[in-house]
């Protein structure tokens, strides 16, 4: 069984504007070399996530354990080798000097050698990144599991710009990044509140974002109880886009909820293998506890609308998307509004089917408007290589209905959807950061929508906005009914 890089390579190809074969060859010729300070708090967690994220691309990957003091201990190095082998046994993590010349050098720690391109370190729940020539300040707090995942995901994001060869203008190098997903806008390490126990919390979706949330909860050593809802099984292409799961586990075709339950060693997980609608029915018949907080990692608008109908006190929805799949967002939603239906109907992330089809395929909106006319060779003119390759398979079919075709990620699965663990993990960090902030009272007041493109990095002063409920939304028109349903579920058990 060979590792399937299709999804991570697809995202890279979209972002770089080249076809998947070119992108794959580019990555195979782009070695990445890692070093780390073994004395840094949370260095093990950061490296485990970083090695896995980089192994989810076909790049040559090496790690130098370094010298005393700060040498990585042998047990950790063995674990990292195993982590890489679990994702792709044919591309082992090489220990020692880099194989090729001029690798991209990444460092976990605050004192990189001058040849390191980018270094990163968790600071409390946040991350600090520095490009060569920009020194780190002193850290405020020991890194947590959340800070570790964010640091690793952002370092992988910096590597992505180089190994995918993003063209000028399609990304930004920010030499200094300081970001905390618990208190965006504050310095990392300011928020050090330990996460509370999970109580009446439900995770909706065990995919790219859901496994990212599970990874963070595990590395944060959170305890308590968590219901996990997902209807799918873990398959081979998921290995290179999810945050947990090995090639061997994909061969076993485990339900995703089982995979997550196995990962969360300190949490009593109730795996619910079914749809969100099934979970709502289970809540109303009393077989599943009514969650008061919902963490969402779903990828369709309709599933999000279902999630909202759990009518929890607070829903924290994570998403990835944007023109090439590199944009991450958090939507905080309330049963009284703004709810997920407010966000995902009227806003510009909840785009029309025509707009989404235009973004996915490059077909002009004017052409999409002539929905009944079958696609012809002529329609391929004006598309780039990647888009042509995608659209060619639909020749002879009418344009309307394409958006729901499985090849484009409509319908039930996410076959087309470009996906990369380092992107989904940043969305997951926003969700878990908001959960910590809201459940410990660090953040009160109106709900927020936070959004940034990982190619450009978080922009603390311009990525947050507040939404008013949409007057014609069900959360406003059916407010009395929703409150009655909540009252019924509150007293149910
Ligand atoms: Zn609403």
Short mmCIF file of C-alpha atoms in Angstrom, two decimals, residues 28-482:
data_model
loop_
_atom_site.label_atom_id
_atom_site.label_comp_id
_atom_site.label_asym_id
_atom_site.label_seq_id
_atom_site.Cartn_x
_atom_site.Cartn_y
_atom_site.Cartn_z
CA UNK A 28 10.28 15.69 -4.41
CA UNK A 29 13.24 17.94 -5.27
CA UNK A 30 12.81 20.27 -2.26
CA UNK A 31 14.55 18.82 0.81
CA UNK A 32 13.65 20.11 4.27
CA UNK A 33 16.05 19.79 7.21
CA UNK A 34 15.03 20.15 10.86
CA UNK A 35 16.94 21.07 13.99
CA UNK A 36 15.61 21.80 17.46
CA UNK A 37 16.53 22.89 20.97
CA UNK A 38 15.85 19.81 23.11
CA UNK A 39 15.53 21.99 26.24
CA UNK A 40 12.66 24.11 24.88
CA UNK A 41 9.34 23.43 26.67
CA UNK A 42 6.91 21.50 24.40
CA UNK A 43 9.67 20.81 21.87
CA UNK A 44 8.60 17.14 21.62
CA UNK A 45 4.96 18.01 20.84
CA UNK A 46 6.02 20.68 18.33
CA UNK A 47 8.40 18.34 16.52
CA UNK A 48 5.91 15.47 16.39
CA UNK A 49 3.34 17.67 14.68
CA UNK A 50 5.92 19.33 12.41
CA UNK A 51 7.51 16.06 11.26
CA UNK A 52 4.06 14.64 10.49
CA UNK A 53 2.95 17.77 8.62
CA UNK A 54 6.09 17.79 6.46
CA UNK A 55 5.87 14.02 5.87
CA UNK A 56 2.40 14.61 4.41
CA UNK A 57 4.22 16.05 1.37
CA UNK A 58 6.60 14.03 -0.82
CA UNK A 59 9.63 16.16 0.23
CA UNK A 60 12.96 14.60 1.33
CA UNK A 61 13.00 15.13 5.09
CA UNK A 62 15.89 15.00 7.57
CA UNK A 63 16.47 15.82 11.24
CA UNK A 64 19.70 16.52 13.10
CA UNK A 65 19.35 15.65 16.81
CA UNK A 66 22.11 18.22 17.60
CA UNK A 67 24.65 18.33 20.42
CA UNK A 68 24.57 18.65 24.19
CA UNK A 69 23.14 20.67 25.81
CA UNK A 70 19.85 20.60 23.96
CA UNK A 71 20.43 17.39 22.03
CA UNK A 72 17.14 15.63 21.25
CA UNK A 73 16.89 12.48 23.28
CA UNK A 74 16.97 9.11 21.55
CA UNK A 75 13.45 8.12 22.58
CA UNK A 76 12.02 11.27 21.00
CA UNK A 77 14.04 10.76 17.80
CA UNK A 78 12.74 7.18 17.59
CA UNK A 79 9.16 8.41 18.01
CA UNK A 80 9.65 10.97 15.24
CA UNK A 81 11.01 8.28 12.90
CA UNK A 82 7.94 6.14 13.71
CA UNK A 83 5.58 9.07 13.16
CA UNK A 84 7.01 9.65 9.68
CA UNK A 85 6.96 5.94 8.85
CA UNK A 86 3.31 5.71 9.91
CA UNK A 87 2.44 8.22 7.19
CA UNK A 88 4.82 6.98 4.48
CA UNK A 89 7.01 3.93 5.15
CA UNK A 90 8.71 4.47 1.77
CA UNK A 91 10.01 7.95 2.67
CA UNK A 92 11.73 7.61 6.04
CA UNK A 93 12.78 10.57 8.17
CA UNK A 94 16.54 10.64 7.70
CA UNK A 95 18.52 11.22 10.90
CA UNK A 96 21.75 13.22 10.65
CA UNK A 97 23.00 15.55 7.95
CA UNK A 98 20.63 16.59 5.14
CA UNK A 99 20.77 14.37 2.05
CA UNK A 100 20.89 16.96 -0.72
CA UNK A 101 22.51 20.35 -1.04
CA UNK A 102 20.79 23.57 0.01
CA UNK A 103 17.81 22.17 1.93
CA UNK A 104 15.26 24.48 3.50
CA UNK A 105 16.33 24.64 7.16
CA UNK A 106 13.70 24.96 9.90
CA UNK A 107 14.42 25.15 13.61
CA UNK A 108 12.25 24.65 16.69
CA UNK A 109 13.72 26.93 19.35
CA UNK A 110 14.72 30.54 19.88
CA UNK A 111 18.44 30.36 19.03
CA UNK A 112 18.73 29.09 15.46
CA UNK A 113 22.08 28.93 13.68
CA UNK A 114 22.53 31.57 10.92
CA UNK A 115 21.79 29.10 8.09
CA UNK A 116 18.22 28.46 9.39
CA UNK A 117 15.55 30.06 7.19
CA UNK A 118 12.73 30.12 9.75
CA UNK A 119 12.58 29.26 13.45
CA UNK A 120 9.56 28.94 15.70
CA UNK A 121 8.76 28.39 19.35
CA UNK A 122 5.51 27.97 21.29
CA UNK A 123 4.95 30.68 23.90
CA UNK A 124 2.06 29.70 26.18
CA UNK A 125 -0.93 28.92 23.94
CA UNK A 126 0.58 30.96 21.10
CA UNK A 127 3.43 30.84 18.61
CA UNK A 128 6.40 33.01 17.69
CA UNK A 129 8.11 32.69 14.31
CA UNK A 130 11.27 34.45 13.13
CA UNK A 131 12.92 34.47 9.73
CA UNK A 132 16.74 34.57 9.55
CA UNK A 133 18.21 37.74 10.97
CA UNK A 134 15.32 38.50 13.33
CA UNK A 135 16.08 37.57 16.97
CA UNK A 136 13.47 36.20 19.37
CA UNK A 137 12.45 38.09 22.49
CA UNK A 138 12.39 36.18 25.80
CA UNK A 139 9.41 33.82 26.00
CA UNK A 140 6.62 34.69 28.45
CA UNK A 141 5.49 31.18 29.38
CA UNK A 142 6.23 27.52 28.74
CA UNK A 143 4.62 26.32 25.54
CA UNK A 144 1.36 24.33 25.77
CA UNK A 145 0.00 21.67 23.41
CA UNK A 146 -2.02 24.40 21.64
CA UNK A 147 1.09 26.56 21.24
CA UNK A 148 2.99 23.52 19.96
CA UNK A 149 0.43 22.65 17.28
CA UNK A 150 0.17 26.28 16.15
CA UNK A 151 3.96 26.64 15.98
CA UNK A 152 4.33 23.44 13.97
CA UNK A 153 1.46 24.34 11.63
CA UNK A 154 2.86 27.82 11.00
CA UNK A 155 6.39 26.50 10.42
CA UNK A 156 4.94 23.97 7.95
CA UNK A 157 3.09 26.90 6.35
CA UNK A 158 6.38 28.75 5.85
CA UNK A 159 7.91 25.59 4.37
CA UNK A 160 4.90 25.25 2.06
CA UNK A 161 5.61 28.62 0.41
CA UNK A 162 9.09 27.37 -0.51
CA UNK A 163 8.56 23.69 -1.38
CA UNK A 164 5.40 24.41 -3.39
CA UNK A 165 7.18 27.35 -5.06
CA UNK A 166 4.33 29.83 -4.64
CA UNK A 167 4.61 32.60 -7.24
CA UNK A 168 5.24 36.24 -6.33
CA UNK A 169 2.15 38.00 -5.07
CA UNK A 170 0.48 34.75 -4.00
CA UNK A 171 1.99 34.80 -0.53
CA UNK A 172 3.73 37.09 1.87
CA UNK A 173 6.86 36.54 3.91
CA UNK A 174 6.31 38.08 7.32
CA UNK A 175 9.70 37.97 9.04
CA UNK A 176 8.22 38.30 12.54
CA UNK A 177 4.99 36.55 13.58
CA UNK A 178 3.59 36.57 17.12
CA UNK A 179 0.13 35.08 17.45
CA UNK A 180 -2.03 33.68 20.23
CA UNK A 181 -5.32 31.98 19.23
CA UNK A 182 -6.74 32.41 22.76
CA UNK A 183 -6.24 36.18 22.85
CA UNK A 184 -5.63 37.27 19.24
CA UNK A 185 -4.04 40.71 19.31
CA UNK A 186 -2.23 40.08 22.61
CA UNK A 187 1.34 38.86 22.86
CA UNK A 188 1.75 35.06 23.00
CA UNK A 189 2.29 33.79 26.52
CA UNK A 190 0.00 36.43 28.07
CA UNK A 191 -2.87 33.94 28.24
CA UNK A 192 -1.77 30.96 30.27
CA UNK A 193 -5.14 29.77 31.59
CA UNK A 194 -5.13 25.98 31.63
CA UNK A 195 -8.00 24.53 29.61
CA UNK A 196 -11.00 23.47 31.71
CA UNK A 197 -12.41 19.94 31.76
CA UNK A 198 -14.65 19.06 28.85
CA UNK A 199 -18.24 18.96 30.04
CA UNK A 200 -21.25 18.60 27.72
CA UNK A 201 -19.06 19.28 24.67
CA UNK A 202 -19.65 17.78 21.22
CA UNK A 203 -17.20 17.67 18.34
CA UNK A 204 -19.04 17.68 15.01
CA UNK A 205 -16.89 16.30 12.19
CA UNK A 206 -13.87 14.00 12.37
CA UNK A 207 -12.16 15.19 9.21
CA UNK A 208 -9.21 17.48 8.61
CA UNK A 209 -10.29 20.09 11.17
CA UNK A 210 -11.88 17.59 13.59
CA UNK A 211 -8.69 15.51 13.80
CA UNK A 212 -6.77 18.78 14.29
CA UNK A 213 -9.04 19.68 17.23
CA UNK A 214 -8.57 16.18 18.68
CA UNK A 215 -4.78 16.43 18.31
CA UNK A 216 -4.72 19.75 20.18
CA UNK A 217 -7.02 18.50 22.98
CA UNK A 218 -4.74 15.48 23.40
CA UNK A 219 -1.50 17.49 23.48
CA UNK A 220 -3.12 19.99 25.88
CA UNK A 221 -3.77 17.00 28.17
CA UNK A 222 -7.43 17.98 28.46
CA UNK A 223 -9.67 15.60 30.39
CA UNK A 224 -13.43 15.21 30.71
CA UNK A 225 -16.12 13.97 28.35
CA UNK A 226 -16.56 14.52 24.63
CA UNK A 227 -19.10 13.26 22.11
CA UNK A 228 -17.66 12.93 18.61
CA UNK A 229 -20.02 12.79 15.62
CA UNK A 230 -18.95 11.69 12.13
CA UNK A 231 -20.45 9.27 9.62
CA UNK A 232 -17.42 8.40 7.51
CA UNK A 233 -14.54 5.91 7.65
CA UNK A 234 -10.86 6.83 7.58
CA UNK A 235 -9.38 6.18 4.13
CA UNK A 236 -6.01 6.32 2.42
CA UNK A 237 -6.18 9.86 0.97
CA UNK A 238 -6.99 11.15 4.49
CA UNK A 239 -3.53 10.14 5.77
CA UNK A 240 -1.86 13.10 4.08
CA UNK A 241 -4.48 15.69 4.96
CA UNK A 242 -5.66 14.78 8.47
CA UNK A 243 -3.83 15.40 11.74
CA UNK A 244 -4.04 11.84 13.04
CA UNK A 245 -4.12 8.39 11.51
CA UNK A 246 -1.55 6.17 9.85
CA UNK A 247 -1.47 4.32 6.56
CA UNK A 248 -2.07 1.08 8.48
CA UNK A 249 -5.15 2.58 10.17
CA UNK A 250 -6.45 3.65 6.75
CA UNK A 251 -6.11 0.04 5.57
CA UNK A 252 -8.38 -0.99 8.46
CA UNK A 253 -11.13 1.42 7.28
CA UNK A 254 -11.97 2.48 10.83
CA UNK A 255 -14.83 4.90 11.41
CA UNK A 256 -13.25 8.34 11.96
CA UNK A 257 -14.95 8.58 15.36
CA UNK A 258 -13.05 5.43 16.46
CA UNK A 259 -9.77 6.88 15.27
CA UNK A 260 -10.35 10.03 17.32
CA UNK A 261 -11.48 8.09 20.40
CA UNK A 262 -8.26 6.06 20.28
CA UNK A 263 -6.16 9.23 20.13
CA UNK A 264 -7.85 10.97 23.10
CA UNK A 265 -6.34 8.98 25.93
CA UNK A 266 -7.40 11.25 28.79
CA UNK A 267 -10.91 11.96 27.55
CA UNK A 268 -13.99 9.75 27.89
CA UNK A 269 -15.14 9.84 24.28
CA UNK A 270 -18.65 8.89 23.17
CA UNK A 271 -18.13 8.01 19.51
CA UNK A 272 -21.27 8.61 17.45
CA UNK A 273 -20.94 7.07 13.99
CA UNK A 274 -23.69 8.85 12.11
CA UNK A 275 -24.83 12.21 10.74
CA UNK A 276 -25.42 15.36 12.77
CA UNK A 277 -29.13 14.85 12.07
CA UNK A 278 -28.88 11.35 13.63
CA UNK A 279 -27.15 12.93 16.65
CA UNK A 280 -29.96 15.48 17.05
CA UNK A 281 -32.49 12.64 17.10
CA UNK A 282 -30.39 10.79 19.69
CA UNK A 283 -30.34 13.94 21.85
CA UNK A 284 -34.12 14.23 21.64
CA UNK A 285 -34.67 10.57 22.52
CA UNK A 286 -32.25 10.91 25.42
CA UNK A 287 -29.57 8.50 24.18
CA UNK A 288 -26.96 11.24 23.66
CA UNK A 289 -26.49 14.05 26.21
CA UNK A 290 -27.43 17.52 24.94
CA UNK A 291 -24.15 19.40 24.39
CA UNK A 292 -23.92 22.96 25.69
CA UNK A 293 -20.82 23.67 23.62
CA UNK A 294 -20.27 22.44 20.06
CA UNK A 295 -16.90 22.44 18.33
CA UNK A 296 -17.42 22.24 14.57
CA UNK A 297 -15.06 20.83 11.98
CA UNK A 298 -17.51 20.24 9.14
CA UNK A 299 -17.00 21.01 5.50
CA UNK A 300 -20.46 21.63 4.08
CA UNK A 301 -22.98 24.39 4.59
CA UNK A 302 -25.87 21.96 5.08
CA UNK A 303 -24.03 20.02 7.80
CA UNK A 304 -23.29 23.33 9.55
CA UNK A 305 -26.97 24.21 9.45
CA UNK A 306 -27.69 20.83 11.05
CA UNK A 307 -25.04 21.48 13.71
CA UNK A 308 -26.76 24.76 14.58
CA UNK A 309 -29.98 22.82 15.20
CA UNK A 310 -28.40 21.20 18.22
CA UNK A 311 -29.13 24.70 19.65
CA UNK A 312 -26.14 24.56 22.01
CA UNK A 313 -25.29 27.62 24.13
CA UNK A 314 -22.20 28.23 21.99
CA UNK A 315 -21.09 26.79 18.66
CA UNK A 316 -17.49 27.30 17.57
CA UNK A 317 -17.21 26.48 13.89
CA UNK A 318 -13.84 26.04 12.22
CA UNK A 319 -13.49 26.22 8.45
CA UNK A 320 -10.97 26.14 5.66
CA UNK A 321 -11.61 27.47 2.20
CA UNK A 322 -10.96 30.50 0.06
CA UNK A 323 -9.78 30.47 -3.55
CA UNK A 324 -7.08 27.80 -3.06
CA UNK A 325 -8.11 26.21 0.24
CA UNK A 326 -5.59 28.08 2.41
CA UNK A 327 -8.01 30.42 4.22
CA UNK A 328 -8.99 29.52 7.79
CA UNK A 329 -11.88 30.89 9.82
CA UNK A 330 -13.66 30.66 13.15
CA UNK A 331 -17.34 31.51 13.50
CA UNK A 332 -18.69 31.88 17.03
CA UNK A 333 -22.43 31.24 16.90
CA UNK A 334 -25.32 31.58 19.35
CA UNK A 335 -28.82 30.07 19.35
CA UNK A 336 -30.16 33.64 19.58
CA UNK A 337 -28.01 34.74 16.61
CA UNK A 338 -25.81 35.30 14.85
CA UNK A 339 -26.09 31.56 14.22
CA UNK A 340 -24.31 29.40 11.65
CA UNK A 341 -27.26 29.94 9.31
CA UNK A 342 -26.74 33.71 9.53
CA UNK A 343 -23.04 33.32 8.71
CA UNK A 344 -23.35 30.71 6.00
CA UNK A 345 -26.20 32.19 4.02
CA UNK A 346 -25.57 35.83 3.58
CA UNK A 347 -21.85 36.27 4.03
CA UNK A 348 -19.10 36.12 1.48
CA UNK A 349 -17.71 32.81 2.76
CA UNK A 350 -21.12 31.21 2.18
CA UNK A 351 -20.87 31.82 -1.55
CA UNK A 352 -23.46 30.93 -4.15
CA UNK A 353 -23.10 27.63 -5.96
CA UNK A 354 -22.15 29.57 -9.10
CA UNK A 355 -19.38 31.47 -7.30
CA UNK A 356 -17.97 28.29 -5.81
CA UNK A 357 -18.01 26.56 -9.18
CA UNK A 358 -16.23 29.57 -10.67
CA UNK A 359 -13.53 29.41 -7.99
CA UNK A 360 -13.08 25.66 -8.27
CA UNK A 361 -12.97 25.40 -12.04
CA UNK A 362 -12.12 28.86 -13.39
CA UNK A 363 -15.17 28.69 -15.69
CA UNK A 364 -16.49 32.25 -16.18
CA UNK A 365 -19.69 33.15 -14.34
CA UNK A 366 -21.28 34.06 -17.69
CA UNK A 367 -20.61 30.52 -18.93
CA UNK A 368 -21.92 28.99 -15.72
CA UNK A 369 -25.13 30.99 -16.21
CA UNK A 370 -25.78 28.97 -19.41
CA UNK A 371 -26.18 25.93 -17.19
CA UNK A 372 -27.99 23.58 -19.56
CA UNK A 373 -25.34 23.75 -22.32
CA UNK A 374 -22.88 20.84 -22.22
CA UNK A 375 -19.21 21.60 -21.69
CA UNK A 376 -17.11 21.59 -24.87
CA UNK A 377 -13.39 21.75 -25.71
CA UNK A 378 -13.91 25.44 -26.34
CA UNK A 379 -14.74 25.95 -22.65
CA UNK A 380 -11.25 24.72 -21.73
CA UNK A 381 -9.64 27.72 -23.44
CA UNK A 382 -8.69 30.39 -20.98
CA UNK A 383 -8.29 27.94 -18.08
CA UNK A 384 -4.91 27.20 -16.53
CA UNK A 385 -3.35 23.70 -16.63
CA UNK A 386 -4.76 22.66 -13.28
CA UNK A 387 -8.28 23.86 -14.09
CA UNK A 388 -8.20 22.30 -17.57
CA UNK A 389 -7.21 18.95 -16.10
CA UNK A 390 -10.12 19.19 -13.69
CA UNK A 391 -12.79 20.39 -16.12
CA UNK A 392 -11.81 18.00 -18.95
CA UNK A 393 -13.45 15.09 -17.13
CA UNK A 394 -16.83 16.85 -17.37
CA UNK A 395 -16.84 17.42 -21.16
CA UNK A 396 -20.27 16.70 -22.61
CA UNK A 397 -22.04 17.30 -19.31
CA UNK A 398 -24.18 20.37 -18.60
CA UNK A 399 -22.61 22.90 -16.27
CA UNK A 400 -25.53 22.98 -13.86
CA UNK A 401 -25.30 20.20 -11.33
CA UNK A 402 -21.50 20.07 -11.47
CA UNK A 403 -21.23 21.75 -8.10
CA UNK A 404 -22.96 18.75 -6.55
CA UNK A 405 -20.81 16.19 -8.35
CA UNK A 406 -18.64 14.06 -6.09
CA UNK A 407 -15.57 14.98 -8.19
CA UNK A 408 -15.97 18.58 -7.05
CA UNK A 409 -16.56 17.81 -3.42
CA UNK A 410 -20.33 18.20 -3.59
CA UNK A 411 -22.65 15.51 -2.40
CA UNK A 412 -21.29 13.30 0.29
CA UNK A 413 -17.52 13.16 0.18
CA UNK A 414 -14.63 15.54 -0.19
CA UNK A 415 -12.78 13.87 -3.04
CA UNK A 416 -11.93 17.09 -4.79
CA UNK A 417 -11.49 19.37 -1.86
CA UNK A 418 -7.89 20.50 -1.53
CA UNK A 419 -6.76 19.96 2.02
CA UNK A 420 -3.57 20.20 4.01
CA UNK A 421 -3.02 19.39 7.65
CA UNK A 422 -1.11 22.62 8.35
CA UNK A 423 -4.10 24.67 7.17
CA UNK A 424 -6.76 22.63 9.00
CA UNK A 425 -4.63 22.72 12.17
CA UNK A 426 -4.64 26.53 12.16
CA UNK A 427 -8.45 26.48 11.89
CA UNK A 428 -8.50 23.96 14.75
CA UNK A 429 -6.25 26.26 16.82
CA UNK A 430 -8.77 29.10 16.37
CA UNK A 431 -11.58 26.78 17.58
CA UNK A 432 -9.71 25.44 20.62
CA UNK A 433 -8.35 28.92 21.41
CA UNK A 434 -11.89 30.31 21.40
CA UNK A 435 -13.10 27.42 23.56
CA UNK A 436 -10.42 28.19 26.17
CA UNK A 437 -11.10 31.94 26.01
CA UNK A 438 -14.88 31.63 26.27
CA UNK A 439 -15.00 28.84 28.84
CA UNK A 440 -12.54 30.55 31.21
CA UNK A 441 -14.04 34.04 30.79
CA UNK A 442 -10.87 35.46 29.18
CA UNK A 443 -13.11 36.68 26.38
CA UNK A 444 -16.70 37.81 26.96
CA UNK A 445 -18.94 40.02 24.88
CA UNK A 446 -20.20 39.74 21.33
CA UNK A 447 -19.35 36.67 19.26
CA UNK A 448 -16.58 37.00 16.71
CA UNK A 449 -15.73 35.87 13.23
CA UNK A 450 -11.98 35.52 12.75
CA UNK A 451 -10.51 34.82 9.32
CA UNK A 452 -7.07 34.84 7.69
CA UNK A 453 -5.28 33.30 4.74
CA UNK A 454 -2.43 31.06 5.89
CA UNK A 455 -0.37 32.16 2.87
CA UNK A 456 -0.32 35.65 4.40
CA UNK A 457 -0.51 34.78 8.08
CA UNK A 458 -2.74 36.13 10.86
CA UNK A 459 -3.32 39.89 10.80
CA UNK A 460 -4.39 40.59 14.40
CA UNK A 461 -5.65 44.13 13.67
CA UNK A 462 -7.86 43.25 10.69
CA UNK A 463 -9.02 39.65 10.88
CA UNK A 464 -11.83 39.88 13.44
CA UNK A 465 -15.32 41.21 12.89
CA UNK A 466 -18.68 41.04 14.61
CA UNK A 467 -21.94 40.06 12.99
CA UNK A 468 -25.49 41.04 13.73
CA UNK A 469 -28.15 38.32 13.41
CA UNK A 470 -29.76 38.26 9.95
CA UNK A 471 -33.39 39.44 10.49
CA UNK A 472 -34.94 36.85 8.15
CA UNK A 473 -32.89 33.96 9.61
CA UNK A 474 -34.64 31.14 11.48
CA UNK A 475 -32.80 32.13 14.69
CA UNK A 476 -34.81 35.39 14.62
CA UNK A 477 -38.12 34.30 13.11
CA UNK A 478 -38.34 31.08 15.17
CA UNK A 479 -36.70 32.44 18.33
CA UNK A 480 -39.57 31.35 20.62
CA UNK A 481 -39.60 27.82 19.17
CA UNK A 482 -35.81 27.48 19.50
#
